[in-house]
mmCIF file of C-alpha atoms in Angstrom:
data_model
loop_
_atom_site.group_PDB
_atom_site.id
_atom_site.type_symbol
_atom_site.label_atom_id
_atom_site.label_comp_id
_atom_site.label_asym_id
_atom_site.label_seq_id
_atom_site.Cartn_x
_atom_site.Cartn_y
_atom_site.Cartn_z
ATOM 1 C CA MET A 347 -27.548 107.514 -129.359
ATOM 2 C CA GLU A 348 -26.590 105.749 -126.104
ATOM 3 C CA SER A 349 -29.126 105.829 -123.333
ATOM 4 C CA MET A 350 -28.335 106.696 -119.719
ATOM 5 C CA MET A 351 -29.561 104.798 -116.684
ATOM 6 C CA ALA A 352 -29.753 105.472 -113.006
ATOM 7 C CA HIS A 353 -31.123 103.224 -110.229
ATOM 8 C CA ILE A 354 -33.361 104.724 -107.550
ATOM 9 C CA LEU A 355 -33.370 103.150 -104.077
ATOM 10 C CA LEU A 356 -36.301 104.164 -101.949
ATOM 11 C CA GLU A 357 -36.455 104.363 -98.173
ATOM 12 C CA TYR A 358 -39.981 104.268 -96.854
ATOM 13 C CA SER A 359 -41.181 105.975 -93.665
ATOM 14 C CA SER A 360 -43.915 104.700 -91.396
ATOM 15 C CA ASP A 361 -44.931 108.391 -91.015
ATOM 16 C CA GLY A 362 -45.644 108.670 -94.698
ATOM 17 C CA LEU A 363 -47.592 106.858 -97.354
ATOM 18 C CA PRO A 364 -47.665 103.059 -97.437
ATOM 19 C CA PRO A 365 -44.895 101.521 -99.661
ATOM 20 C CA SER A 366 -47.462 100.280 -102.151
ATOM 21 C CA ALA A 367 -48.755 103.824 -102.654
ATOM 22 C CA VAL A 368 -45.224 105.173 -103.106
ATOM 23 C CA ASP A 369 -44.399 102.341 -105.573
ATOM 24 C CA HIS A 370 -47.570 103.206 -107.454
ATOM 25 C CA ARG A 371 -46.323 106.746 -107.869
ATOM 26 C CA MET A 372 -43.047 105.391 -109.222
ATOM 27 C CA ARG A 373 -44.871 103.203 -111.761
ATOM 28 C CA GLU A 374 -47.007 106.187 -112.811
ATOM 29 C CA LEU A 375 -43.705 107.952 -113.738
ATOM 30 C CA GLY A 376 -42.901 105.025 -116.043
ATOM 31 C CA LEU A 377 -40.216 103.525 -113.707
ATOM 32 C CA ALA A 378 -39.885 99.773 -113.527
ATOM 33 C CA ARG A 379 -38.687 97.813 -110.563
ATOM 34 C CA ASP A 380 -35.237 96.237 -110.939
ATOM 35 C CA GLY A 381 -34.750 94.164 -107.798
ATOM 36 C CA PRO A 382 -34.693 96.576 -104.854
ATOM 37 C CA PHE A 383 -34.221 99.516 -107.233
ATOM 38 C CA PHE A 384 -36.384 101.417 -109.732
ATOM 39 C CA ALA A 385 -34.691 101.871 -113.146
ATOM 40 C CA LEU A 386 -34.656 105.493 -114.523
ATOM 41 C CA LYS A 387 -33.691 105.689 -118.179
ATOM 42 C CA ALA A 388 -33.081 108.773 -120.362
ATOM 43 C CA SER A 389 -31.444 109.512 -123.670
ATOM 44 C CA THR A 390 -29.596 112.719 -122.611
ATOM 45 C CA GLU A 391 -28.294 114.296 -119.443
ATOM 46 C CA GLU A 392 -30.909 117.011 -119.759
ATOM 47 C CA GLU A 393 -33.741 114.456 -119.955
ATOM 48 C CA MET A 394 -32.205 112.590 -116.933
ATOM 49 C CA ARG A 395 -32.245 115.849 -114.895
ATOM 50 C CA GLU A 396 -35.919 116.486 -115.902
ATOM 51 C CA ARG A 397 -36.924 112.968 -114.987
ATOM 52 C CA ILE A 398 -35.156 113.227 -111.626
ATOM 53 C CA ASP A 399 -36.991 116.546 -110.975
ATOM 54 C CA ARG A 400 -40.334 114.865 -111.804
ATOM 55 C CA LEU A 401 -39.376 112.007 -109.466
ATOM 56 C CA HIS A 402 -38.619 114.501 -106.717
ATOM 57 C CA ASP A 403 -41.950 116.274 -107.185
ATOM 58 C CA ALA A 404 -43.854 112.955 -107.296
ATOM 59 C CA LEU A 405 -42.389 111.844 -103.968
ATOM 60 C CA ARG A 406 -42.916 115.212 -102.197
ATOM 61 C CA GLY A 407 -45.181 114.646 -99.177
ATOM 62 C CA SER A 408 -44.951 110.851 -99.401
ATOM 63 C CA GLY A 409 -42.504 110.474 -96.513
ATOM 64 C CA ALA A 410 -40.213 108.444 -98.777
ATOM 65 C CA ARG A 411 -36.542 109.266 -99.261
ATOM 66 C CA TYR A 412 -34.608 108.257 -102.339
ATOM 67 C CA THR A 413 -31.019 107.682 -103.329
ATOM 68 C CA ILE A 414 -29.890 107.932 -106.914
ATOM 69 C CA VAL A 415 -27.261 105.296 -107.868
ATOM 70 C CA SER A 416 -25.454 105.534 -111.213
ATOM 71 C CA GLY A 417 -26.411 102.875 -113.703
ATOM 72 C CA GLY A 418 -23.186 103.040 -115.654
ATOM 73 C CA GLU A 419 -20.040 100.928 -115.190
ATOM 74 C CA GLY A 420 -20.772 100.221 -111.547
ATOM 75 C CA GLU A 421 -23.844 98.169 -112.402
ATOM 76 C CA GLU A 422 -22.171 94.922 -111.439
ATOM 77 C CA GLU A 423 -21.589 96.271 -107.963
ATOM 78 C CA LEU A 424 -25.303 97.065 -107.583
ATOM 79 C CA GLU A 425 -26.124 93.389 -107.643
ATOM 80 C CA ASP A 426 -24.088 92.871 -104.457
ATOM 81 C CA VAL A 427 -25.981 95.538 -102.457
ATOM 82 C CA ASP A 428 -27.586 93.912 -99.444
ATOM 83 C CA VAL A 429 -30.858 95.612 -98.500
ATOM 84 C CA ASP A 430 -32.395 94.175 -95.336
ATOM 85 C CA GLU A 431 -36.155 94.321 -96.030
ATOM 86 C CA GLY A 432 -37.161 92.144 -93.074
ATOM 87 C CA ASP A 433 -39.649 89.290 -93.346
ATOM 88 C CA PRO A 434 -41.321 89.692 -96.822
ATOM 89 C CA LEU A 435 -44.657 88.176 -95.657
ATOM 90 C CA GLU A 436 -44.794 90.599 -92.667
ATOM 91 C CA ASN A 437 -43.939 93.531 -94.993
ATOM 92 C CA ARG A 438 -46.785 92.597 -97.347
ATOM 93 C CA ILE A 439 -49.197 92.195 -94.347
ATOM 94 C CA GLU A 440 -48.270 95.751 -93.195
ATOM 95 C CA GLU A 441 -48.872 97.121 -96.710
ATOM 96 C CA LEU A 442 -52.217 95.353 -96.926
ATOM 97 C CA GLU A 443 -53.273 96.686 -93.505
ATOM 98 C CA ALA A 444 -52.472 100.235 -94.693
ATOM 99 C CA LEU A 445 -54.517 99.723 -97.922
ATOM 100 C CA LEU A 446 -57.544 98.253 -96.137
ATOM 101 C CA ARG A 447 -57.657 101.012 -93.445
ATOM 102 C CA ALA A 448 -59.374 103.325 -95.925
ATOM 103 C CA ARG A 449 -62.007 100.839 -97.221
ATOM 104 C CA SER A 450 -62.653 97.211 -98.031
ATOM 105 C CA GLN A 451 -61.168 96.143 -101.365
ATOM 106 C CA SER A 452 -61.380 93.286 -103.789
ATOM 107 C CA PHE A 453 -58.482 90.907 -104.578
ATOM 108 C CA ASN A 454 -57.997 92.567 -107.937
ATOM 109 C CA ASP A 455 -57.970 96.109 -106.315
ATOM 110 C CA LEU A 456 -55.315 94.893 -103.918
ATOM 111 C CA LEU A 457 -53.287 93.238 -106.665
ATOM 112 C CA ASP A 458 -53.312 96.486 -108.674
ATOM 113 C CA ALA A 459 -52.214 98.522 -105.702
ATOM 114 C CA MET A 460 -49.294 96.322 -104.777
ATOM 115 C CA SER A 461 -46.280 95.323 -106.732
ATOM 116 C CA ILE A 462 -46.484 91.586 -105.988
ATOM 117 C CA GLY A 463 -47.829 88.538 -107.757
ATOM 118 C CA GLU A 464 -51.137 86.772 -107.168
ATOM 119 C CA ASP A 465 -49.560 83.923 -105.201
ATOM 120 C CA GLU A 466 -47.801 86.342 -102.791
ATOM 121 C CA LEU A 467 -50.957 88.338 -102.313
ATOM 122 C CA GLU A 468 -53.036 85.172 -101.668
ATOM 123 C CA GLU A 469 -50.462 84.001 -99.165
ATOM 124 C CA ALA A 470 -50.512 87.334 -97.225
ATOM 125 C CA LEU A 471 -54.317 87.508 -97.261
ATOM 126 C CA GLU A 472 -54.628 83.919 -96.023
ATOM 127 C CA ALA A 473 -52.213 84.653 -93.173
ATOM 128 C CA MET A 474 -54.150 87.795 -92.266
ATOM 129 C CA VAL A 475 -57.502 85.897 -92.304
ATOM 130 C CA ALA A 476 -55.968 83.157 -90.080
ATOM 131 C CA ARG A 477 -54.739 85.792 -87.589
ATOM 132 C CA GLY A 478 -58.101 87.530 -87.575
ATOM 133 C CA LEU A 479 -56.647 90.713 -89.079
ATOM 134 C CA VAL A 480 -59.020 90.768 -92.048
ATOM 135 C CA THR A 481 -62.334 89.221 -92.926
ATOM 136 C CA ALA A 482 -63.294 88.008 -96.329
ATOM 137 C CA HIS A 483 -66.771 88.487 -97.732
ATOM 138 C CA ARG A 484 -68.146 86.946 -100.915
ATOM 139 C CA ARG A 485 -69.886 89.441 -103.281
ATOM 140 C CA ASP A 486 -71.392 89.078 -106.689
ATOM 141 C CA ASP A 487 -68.138 90.428 -108.294
ATOM 142 C CA GLY A 488 -65.778 88.354 -106.093
ATOM 143 C CA ILE A 489 -64.326 88.382 -102.629
ATOM 144 C CA SER A 490 -63.968 91.643 -100.690
ATOM 145 C CA TYR A 491 -61.425 91.994 -97.852
ATOM 146 C CA ARG A 492 -61.694 94.395 -94.895
ATOM 147 C CA LEU A 493 -59.818 94.848 -91.653
ATOM 148 C CA GLY A 494 -61.058 92.890 -88.692
ATOM 149 C CA GLY A 495 -62.626 94.873 -85.817
ATOM 150 C CA PRO A 496 -60.516 95.928 -82.854
ATOM 151 C CA MET A 497 -61.924 93.241 -80.579
ATOM 152 C CA LEU A 498 -61.019 90.496 -83.099
ATOM 153 C CA ARG A 499 -57.522 91.916 -83.624
ATOM 154 C CA SER A 500 -56.764 92.227 -79.951
ATOM 155 C CA MET A 501 -57.700 88.595 -79.313
ATOM 156 C CA VAL A 502 -55.257 87.399 -81.907
ATOM 157 C CA ARG A 503 -52.232 89.207 -80.455
#
């Protein structure tokens, strides 16, 4: 039995959930990132429709929009799609700010919430500490990060 594939391209909204939270919902659905896309696989058309409906329900209220791109013969064309994502470091910093607004978090908590590697997370956190956007506190279980106060942030800008 031949499996079917579709690629899902997300468009995030600053009025909705942070991209890391939306991506977490996608991973909870069992979708894996494939470059700028999430890969959606199914064995039948009916299963594909059901998975798309679950995707639709999971993204409801998130502020994210999605586009379904066929994963069939046009797959080679997908590699040429140019998605302008801006400065990757600045995007990670925005995601981290959104995550840290709710509460301070450990490095591992942040790593679990974001779809990036340890080196990328470390780079973003170091840049945020250097700018005074976050403060790092050593605890018994590791380092905890929290947003810097309004006075500290305004002095950095």
